[in-house]
PDB file of C-alpha atoms in Angstrom:
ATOM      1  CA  UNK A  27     -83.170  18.552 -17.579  1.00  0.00           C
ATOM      2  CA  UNK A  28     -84.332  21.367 -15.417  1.00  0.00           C
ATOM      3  CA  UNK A  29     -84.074  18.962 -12.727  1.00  0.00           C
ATOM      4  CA  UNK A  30     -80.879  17.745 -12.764  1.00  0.00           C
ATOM      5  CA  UNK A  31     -79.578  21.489 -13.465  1.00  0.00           C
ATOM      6  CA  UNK A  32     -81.520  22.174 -10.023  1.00  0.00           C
ATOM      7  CA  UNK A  33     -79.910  18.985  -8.475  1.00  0.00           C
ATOM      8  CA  UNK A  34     -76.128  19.553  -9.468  1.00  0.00           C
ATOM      9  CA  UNK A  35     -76.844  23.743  -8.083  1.00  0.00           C
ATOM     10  CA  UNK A  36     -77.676  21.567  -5.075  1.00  0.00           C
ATOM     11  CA  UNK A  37     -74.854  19.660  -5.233  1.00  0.00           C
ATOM     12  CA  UNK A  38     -72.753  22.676  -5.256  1.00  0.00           C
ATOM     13  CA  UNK A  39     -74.368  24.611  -2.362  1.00  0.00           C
ATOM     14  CA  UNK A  40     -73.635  21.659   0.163  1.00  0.00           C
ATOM     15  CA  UNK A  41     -70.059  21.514  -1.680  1.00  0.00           C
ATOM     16  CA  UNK A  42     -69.572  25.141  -0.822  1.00  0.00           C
ATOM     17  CA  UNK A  43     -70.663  24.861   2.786  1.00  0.00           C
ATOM     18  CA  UNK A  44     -68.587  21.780   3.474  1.00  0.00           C
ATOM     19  CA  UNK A  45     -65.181  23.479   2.559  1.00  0.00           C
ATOM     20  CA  UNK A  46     -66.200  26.945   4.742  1.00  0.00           C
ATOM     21  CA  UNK A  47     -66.731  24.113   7.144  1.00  0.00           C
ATOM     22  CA  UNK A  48     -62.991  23.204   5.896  1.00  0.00           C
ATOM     23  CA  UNK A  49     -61.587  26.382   6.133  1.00  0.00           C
ATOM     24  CA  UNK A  50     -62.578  26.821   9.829  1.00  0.00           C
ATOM     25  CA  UNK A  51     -60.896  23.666  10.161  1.00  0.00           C
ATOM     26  CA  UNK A  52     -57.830  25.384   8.881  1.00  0.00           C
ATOM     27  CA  UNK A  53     -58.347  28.136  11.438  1.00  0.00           C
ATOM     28  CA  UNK A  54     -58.319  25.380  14.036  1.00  0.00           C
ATOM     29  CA  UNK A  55     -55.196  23.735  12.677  1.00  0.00           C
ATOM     30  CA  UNK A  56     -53.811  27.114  13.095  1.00  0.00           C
ATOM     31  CA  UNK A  57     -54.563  27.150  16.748  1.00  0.00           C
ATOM     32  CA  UNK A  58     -53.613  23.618  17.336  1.00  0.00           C
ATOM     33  CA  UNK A  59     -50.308  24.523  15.838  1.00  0.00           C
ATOM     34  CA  UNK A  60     -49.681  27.414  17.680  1.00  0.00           C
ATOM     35  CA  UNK A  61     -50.869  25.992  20.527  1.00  0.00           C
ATOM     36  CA  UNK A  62     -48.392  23.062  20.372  1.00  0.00           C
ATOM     37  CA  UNK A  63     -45.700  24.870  19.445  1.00  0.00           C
ATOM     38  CA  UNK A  64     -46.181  27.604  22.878  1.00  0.00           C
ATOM     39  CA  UNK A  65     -46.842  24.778  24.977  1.00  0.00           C
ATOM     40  CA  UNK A  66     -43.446  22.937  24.148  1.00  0.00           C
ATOM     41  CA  UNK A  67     -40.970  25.734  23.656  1.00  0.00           C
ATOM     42  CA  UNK A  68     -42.319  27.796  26.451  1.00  0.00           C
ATOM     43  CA  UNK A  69     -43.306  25.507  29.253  1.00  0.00           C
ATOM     44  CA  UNK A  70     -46.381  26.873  29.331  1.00  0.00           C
ATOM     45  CA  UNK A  71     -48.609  23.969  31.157  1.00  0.00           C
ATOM     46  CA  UNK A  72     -51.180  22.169  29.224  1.00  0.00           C
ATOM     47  CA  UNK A  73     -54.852  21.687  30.857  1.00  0.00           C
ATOM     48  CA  UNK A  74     -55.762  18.459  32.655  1.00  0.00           C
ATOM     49  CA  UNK A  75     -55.645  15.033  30.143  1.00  0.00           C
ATOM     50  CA  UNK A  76     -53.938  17.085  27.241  1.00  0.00           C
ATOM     51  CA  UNK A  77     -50.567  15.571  26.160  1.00  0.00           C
ATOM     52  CA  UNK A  78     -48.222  16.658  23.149  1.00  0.00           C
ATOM     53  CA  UNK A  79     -48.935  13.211  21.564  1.00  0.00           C
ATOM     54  CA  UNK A  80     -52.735  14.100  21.656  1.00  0.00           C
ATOM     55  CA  UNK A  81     -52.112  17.580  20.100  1.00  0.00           C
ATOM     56  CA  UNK A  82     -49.941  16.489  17.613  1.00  0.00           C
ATOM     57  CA  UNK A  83     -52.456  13.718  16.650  1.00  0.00           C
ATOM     58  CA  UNK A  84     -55.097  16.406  16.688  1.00  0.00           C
ATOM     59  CA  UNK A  85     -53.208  18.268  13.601  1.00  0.00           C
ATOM     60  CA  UNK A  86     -53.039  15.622  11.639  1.00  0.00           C
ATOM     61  CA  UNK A  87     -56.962  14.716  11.805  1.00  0.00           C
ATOM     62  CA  UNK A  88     -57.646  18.571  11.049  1.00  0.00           C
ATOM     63  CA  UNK A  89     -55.263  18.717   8.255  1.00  0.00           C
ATOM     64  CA  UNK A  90     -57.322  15.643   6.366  1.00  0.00           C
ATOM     65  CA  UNK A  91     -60.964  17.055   7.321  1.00  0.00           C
ATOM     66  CA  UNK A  92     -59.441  20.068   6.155  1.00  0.00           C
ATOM     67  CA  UNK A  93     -59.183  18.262   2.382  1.00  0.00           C
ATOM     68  CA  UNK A  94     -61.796  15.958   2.971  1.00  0.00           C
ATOM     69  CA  UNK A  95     -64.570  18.732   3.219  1.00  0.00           C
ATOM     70  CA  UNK A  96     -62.641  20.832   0.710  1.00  0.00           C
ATOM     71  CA  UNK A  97     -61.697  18.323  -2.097  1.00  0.00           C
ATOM     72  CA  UNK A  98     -65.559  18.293  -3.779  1.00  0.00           C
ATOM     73  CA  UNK A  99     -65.711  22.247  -3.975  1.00  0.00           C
ATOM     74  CA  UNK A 100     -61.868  22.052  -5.407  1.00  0.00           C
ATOM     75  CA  UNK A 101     -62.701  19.887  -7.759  1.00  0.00           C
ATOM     76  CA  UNK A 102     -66.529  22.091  -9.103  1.00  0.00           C
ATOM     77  CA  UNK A 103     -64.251  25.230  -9.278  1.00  0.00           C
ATOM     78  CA  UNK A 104     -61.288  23.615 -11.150  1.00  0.00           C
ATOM     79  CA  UNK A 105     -58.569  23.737  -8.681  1.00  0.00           C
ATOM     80  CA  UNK A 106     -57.854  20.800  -8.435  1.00  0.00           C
ATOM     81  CA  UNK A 107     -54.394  19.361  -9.944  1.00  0.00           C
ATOM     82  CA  UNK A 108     -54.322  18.993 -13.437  1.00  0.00           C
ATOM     83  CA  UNK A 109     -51.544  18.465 -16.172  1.00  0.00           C
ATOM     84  CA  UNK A 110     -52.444  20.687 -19.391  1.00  0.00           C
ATOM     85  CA  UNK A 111     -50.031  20.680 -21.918  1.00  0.00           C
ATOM     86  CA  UNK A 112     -52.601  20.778 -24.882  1.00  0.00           C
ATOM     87  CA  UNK A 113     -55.935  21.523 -22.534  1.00  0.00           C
ATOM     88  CA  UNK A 114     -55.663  25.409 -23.196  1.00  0.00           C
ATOM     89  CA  UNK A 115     -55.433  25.260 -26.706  1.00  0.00           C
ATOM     90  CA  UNK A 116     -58.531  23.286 -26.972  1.00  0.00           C
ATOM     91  CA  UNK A 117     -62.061  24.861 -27.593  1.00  0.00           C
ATOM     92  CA  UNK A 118     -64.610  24.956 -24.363  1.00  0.00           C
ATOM     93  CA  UNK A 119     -66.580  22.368 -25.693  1.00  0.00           C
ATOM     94  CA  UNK A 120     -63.838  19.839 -26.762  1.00  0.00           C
ATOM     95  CA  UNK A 121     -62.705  20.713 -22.818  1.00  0.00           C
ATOM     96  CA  UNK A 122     -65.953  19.646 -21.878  1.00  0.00           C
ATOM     97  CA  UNK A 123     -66.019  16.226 -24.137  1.00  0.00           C
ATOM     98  CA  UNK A 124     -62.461  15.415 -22.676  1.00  0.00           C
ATOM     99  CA  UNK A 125     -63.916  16.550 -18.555  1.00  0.00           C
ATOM    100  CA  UNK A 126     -66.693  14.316 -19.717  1.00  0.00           C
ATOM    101  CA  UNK A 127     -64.406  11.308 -20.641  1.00  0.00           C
ATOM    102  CA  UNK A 128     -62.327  12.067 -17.379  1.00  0.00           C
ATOM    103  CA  UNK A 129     -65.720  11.854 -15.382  1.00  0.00           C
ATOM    104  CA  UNK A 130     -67.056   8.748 -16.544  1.00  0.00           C
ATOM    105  CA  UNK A 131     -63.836   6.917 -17.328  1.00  0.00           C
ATOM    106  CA  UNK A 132     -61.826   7.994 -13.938  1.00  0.00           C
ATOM    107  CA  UNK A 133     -63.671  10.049 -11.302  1.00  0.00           C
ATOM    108  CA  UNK A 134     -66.986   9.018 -10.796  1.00  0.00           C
ATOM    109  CA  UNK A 135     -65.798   4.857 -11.181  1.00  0.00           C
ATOM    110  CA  UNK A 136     -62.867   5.452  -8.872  1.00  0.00           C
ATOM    111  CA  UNK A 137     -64.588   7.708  -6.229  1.00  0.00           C
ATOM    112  CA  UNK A 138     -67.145   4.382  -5.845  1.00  0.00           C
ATOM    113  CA  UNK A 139     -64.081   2.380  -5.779  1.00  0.00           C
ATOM    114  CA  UNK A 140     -62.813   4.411  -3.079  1.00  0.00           C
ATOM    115  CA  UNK A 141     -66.337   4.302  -1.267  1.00  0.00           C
ATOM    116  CA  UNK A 142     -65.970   0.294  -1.728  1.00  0.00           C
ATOM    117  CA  UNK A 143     -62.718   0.083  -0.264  1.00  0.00           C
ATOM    118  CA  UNK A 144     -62.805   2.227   2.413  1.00  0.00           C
ATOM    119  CA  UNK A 145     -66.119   1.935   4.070  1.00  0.00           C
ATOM    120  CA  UNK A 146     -64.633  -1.744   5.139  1.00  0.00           C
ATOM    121  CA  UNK A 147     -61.810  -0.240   6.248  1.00  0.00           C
ATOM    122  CA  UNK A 148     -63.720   2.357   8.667  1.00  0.00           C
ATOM    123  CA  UNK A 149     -66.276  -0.436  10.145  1.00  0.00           C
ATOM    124  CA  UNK A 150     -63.431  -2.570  10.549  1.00  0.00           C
ATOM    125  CA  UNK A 151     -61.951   0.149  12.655  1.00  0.00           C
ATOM    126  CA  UNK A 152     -64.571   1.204  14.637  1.00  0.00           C
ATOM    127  CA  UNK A 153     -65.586  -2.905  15.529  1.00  0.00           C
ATOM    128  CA  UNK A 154     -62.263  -3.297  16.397  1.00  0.00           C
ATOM    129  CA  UNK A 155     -62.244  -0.023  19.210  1.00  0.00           C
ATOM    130  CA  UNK A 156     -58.917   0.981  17.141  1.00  0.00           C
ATOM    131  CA  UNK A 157     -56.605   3.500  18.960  1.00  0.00           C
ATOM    132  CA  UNK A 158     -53.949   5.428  18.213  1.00  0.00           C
ATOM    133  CA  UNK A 159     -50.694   3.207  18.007  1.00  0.00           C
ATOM    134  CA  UNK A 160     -49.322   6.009  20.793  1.00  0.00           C
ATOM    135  CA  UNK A 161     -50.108   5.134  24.192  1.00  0.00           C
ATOM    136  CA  UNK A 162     -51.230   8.499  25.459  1.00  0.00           C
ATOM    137  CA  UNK A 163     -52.779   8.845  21.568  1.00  0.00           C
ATOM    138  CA  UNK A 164     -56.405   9.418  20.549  1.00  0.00           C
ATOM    139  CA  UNK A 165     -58.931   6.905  20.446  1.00  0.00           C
ATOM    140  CA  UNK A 166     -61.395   6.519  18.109  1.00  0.00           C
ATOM    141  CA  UNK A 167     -59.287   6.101  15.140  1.00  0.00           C
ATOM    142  CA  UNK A 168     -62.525   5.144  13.167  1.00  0.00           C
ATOM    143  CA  UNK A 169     -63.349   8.440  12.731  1.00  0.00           C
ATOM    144  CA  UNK A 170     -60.269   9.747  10.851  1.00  0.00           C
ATOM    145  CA  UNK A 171     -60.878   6.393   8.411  1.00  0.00           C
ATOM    146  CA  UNK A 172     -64.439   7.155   7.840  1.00  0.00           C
ATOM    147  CA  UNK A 173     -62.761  10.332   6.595  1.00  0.00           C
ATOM    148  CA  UNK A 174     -61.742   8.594   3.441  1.00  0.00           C
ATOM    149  CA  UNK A 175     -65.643   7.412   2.802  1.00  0.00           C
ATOM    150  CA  UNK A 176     -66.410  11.312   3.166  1.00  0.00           C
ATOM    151  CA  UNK A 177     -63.707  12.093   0.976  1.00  0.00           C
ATOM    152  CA  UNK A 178     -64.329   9.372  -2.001  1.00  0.00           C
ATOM    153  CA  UNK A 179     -68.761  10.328  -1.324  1.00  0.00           C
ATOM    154  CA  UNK A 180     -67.744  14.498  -2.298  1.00  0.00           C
ATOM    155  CA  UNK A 181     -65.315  12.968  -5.024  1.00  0.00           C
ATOM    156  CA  UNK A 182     -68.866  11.529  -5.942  1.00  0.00           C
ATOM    157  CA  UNK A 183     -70.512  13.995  -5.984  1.00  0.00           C
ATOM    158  CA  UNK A 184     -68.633  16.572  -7.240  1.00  0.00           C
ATOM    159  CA  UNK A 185     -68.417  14.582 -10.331  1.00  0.00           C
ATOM    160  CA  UNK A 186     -71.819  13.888 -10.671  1.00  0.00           C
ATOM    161  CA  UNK A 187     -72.688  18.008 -10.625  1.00  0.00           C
ATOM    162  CA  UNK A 188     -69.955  18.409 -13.044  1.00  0.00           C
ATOM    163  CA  UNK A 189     -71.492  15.192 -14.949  1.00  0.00           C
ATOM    164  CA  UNK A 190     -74.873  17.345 -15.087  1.00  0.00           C
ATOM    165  CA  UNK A 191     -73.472  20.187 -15.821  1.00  0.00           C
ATOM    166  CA  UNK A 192     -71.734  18.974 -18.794  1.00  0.00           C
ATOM    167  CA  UNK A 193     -74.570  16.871 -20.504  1.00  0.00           C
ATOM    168  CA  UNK A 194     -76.904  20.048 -19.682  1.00  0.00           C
ATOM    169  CA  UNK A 195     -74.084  22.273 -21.424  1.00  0.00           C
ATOM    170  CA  UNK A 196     -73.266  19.947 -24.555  1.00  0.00           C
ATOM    171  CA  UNK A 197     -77.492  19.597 -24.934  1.00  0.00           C
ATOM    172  CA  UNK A 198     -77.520  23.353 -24.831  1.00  0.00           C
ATOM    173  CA  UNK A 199     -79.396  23.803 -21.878  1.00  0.00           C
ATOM    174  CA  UNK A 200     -76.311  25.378 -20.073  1.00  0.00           C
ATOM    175  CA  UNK A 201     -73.919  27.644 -20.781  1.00  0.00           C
ATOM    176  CA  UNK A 202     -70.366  26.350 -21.262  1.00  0.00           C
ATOM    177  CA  UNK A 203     -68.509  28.698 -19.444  1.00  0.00           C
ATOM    178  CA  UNK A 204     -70.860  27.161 -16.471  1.00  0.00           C
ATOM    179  CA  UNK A 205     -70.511  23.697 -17.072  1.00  0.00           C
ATOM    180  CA  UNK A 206     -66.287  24.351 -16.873  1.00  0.00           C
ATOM    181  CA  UNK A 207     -66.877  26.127 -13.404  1.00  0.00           C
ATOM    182  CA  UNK A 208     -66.461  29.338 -14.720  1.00  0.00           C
ATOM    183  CA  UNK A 209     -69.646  30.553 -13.280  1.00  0.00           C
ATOM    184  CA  UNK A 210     -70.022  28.295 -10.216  1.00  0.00           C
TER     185      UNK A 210
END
């Protein structure tokens, strides 16, 4: 079991990395915005090849990086969304049996669901040479799709560590508070 404890700690590490990588993103959102906003209200001139269209475009794809890298590590420390009306009344480990239901019965079978659908999707796209539907857009639009094959792979993944964690924690080999993300 030893492991798979070592595995899902692995899991975790790359999780955490990914959304710093995410939050940088969110720095350069930031920017982008900023930038746009200067550039338009205050005729300041943008550099050779830059429009507002590309700009504009460029906000959106950092916004979803900015959740794609982030989602796995939301999910490992619990903030994800989640409707508890009874949850916090429950003990830790009937928490863990119902995140253990949720896991096998939802995340981890739609996250490969997600991987099914969307790698298509992406190779589709980038066979195609799809552009943006702007004229003066980006190109490469195959790389904001293969987004959603990141996104569902850390859904994954993230699932499987908690997965892990769980079994380890309901065998005993884990502490609870650990296995809920308590400790992560």
């Amino acid at each position: 079991m030893q492991f798979f404890i070592g595995f899902s700690e692995t899991i975790d590490r790359v999780m955490r990395f990914l959304a710093m990588f995410g939050g940088w993103l969110g720095v350069m959102l930031i920017v982008a915005v900023c930038y746009d906003v200067v550039t338009r209200y205050f005729g300041v001139p943008k550099p050779a090849g830059i429009n507002s269209t590309m700009i504009q475009e460029s906000e959106y794809w950092l916004h979803s990086f900015l959740i794609v890298f982030s989602i796995g590590y939301a999910y490992l420390k619990n903030a994800h969304v989640r409707v508890d009306l009874f949850r916090p009344s429950f003990s830790l480990k009937t928490k863990l049996w119902i995140e253990l239901i949720g896991l096998l019965t939802a995340v981890i079978p739609y996250s490969l669901l997600g991987i099914w659908l969307a790698w298509p999707y992406t190779v589709k796209s980038y066979l195609s040479g799809e552009i943006s539907k702007s004229q003066n857009g980006l190109s490469d639009l195959w790389i904001l799709k293969g987004g959603l094959v990141v996104l569902f792979v850390l859904i994954f993944f993230a699932g499987l560590s908690k997965l892990i964690k769980i079994i380890a924690a309901l065998r005993g080999d884990l502490s609870m508070e650990a296995a809920n993300g308590e400790e992560l």
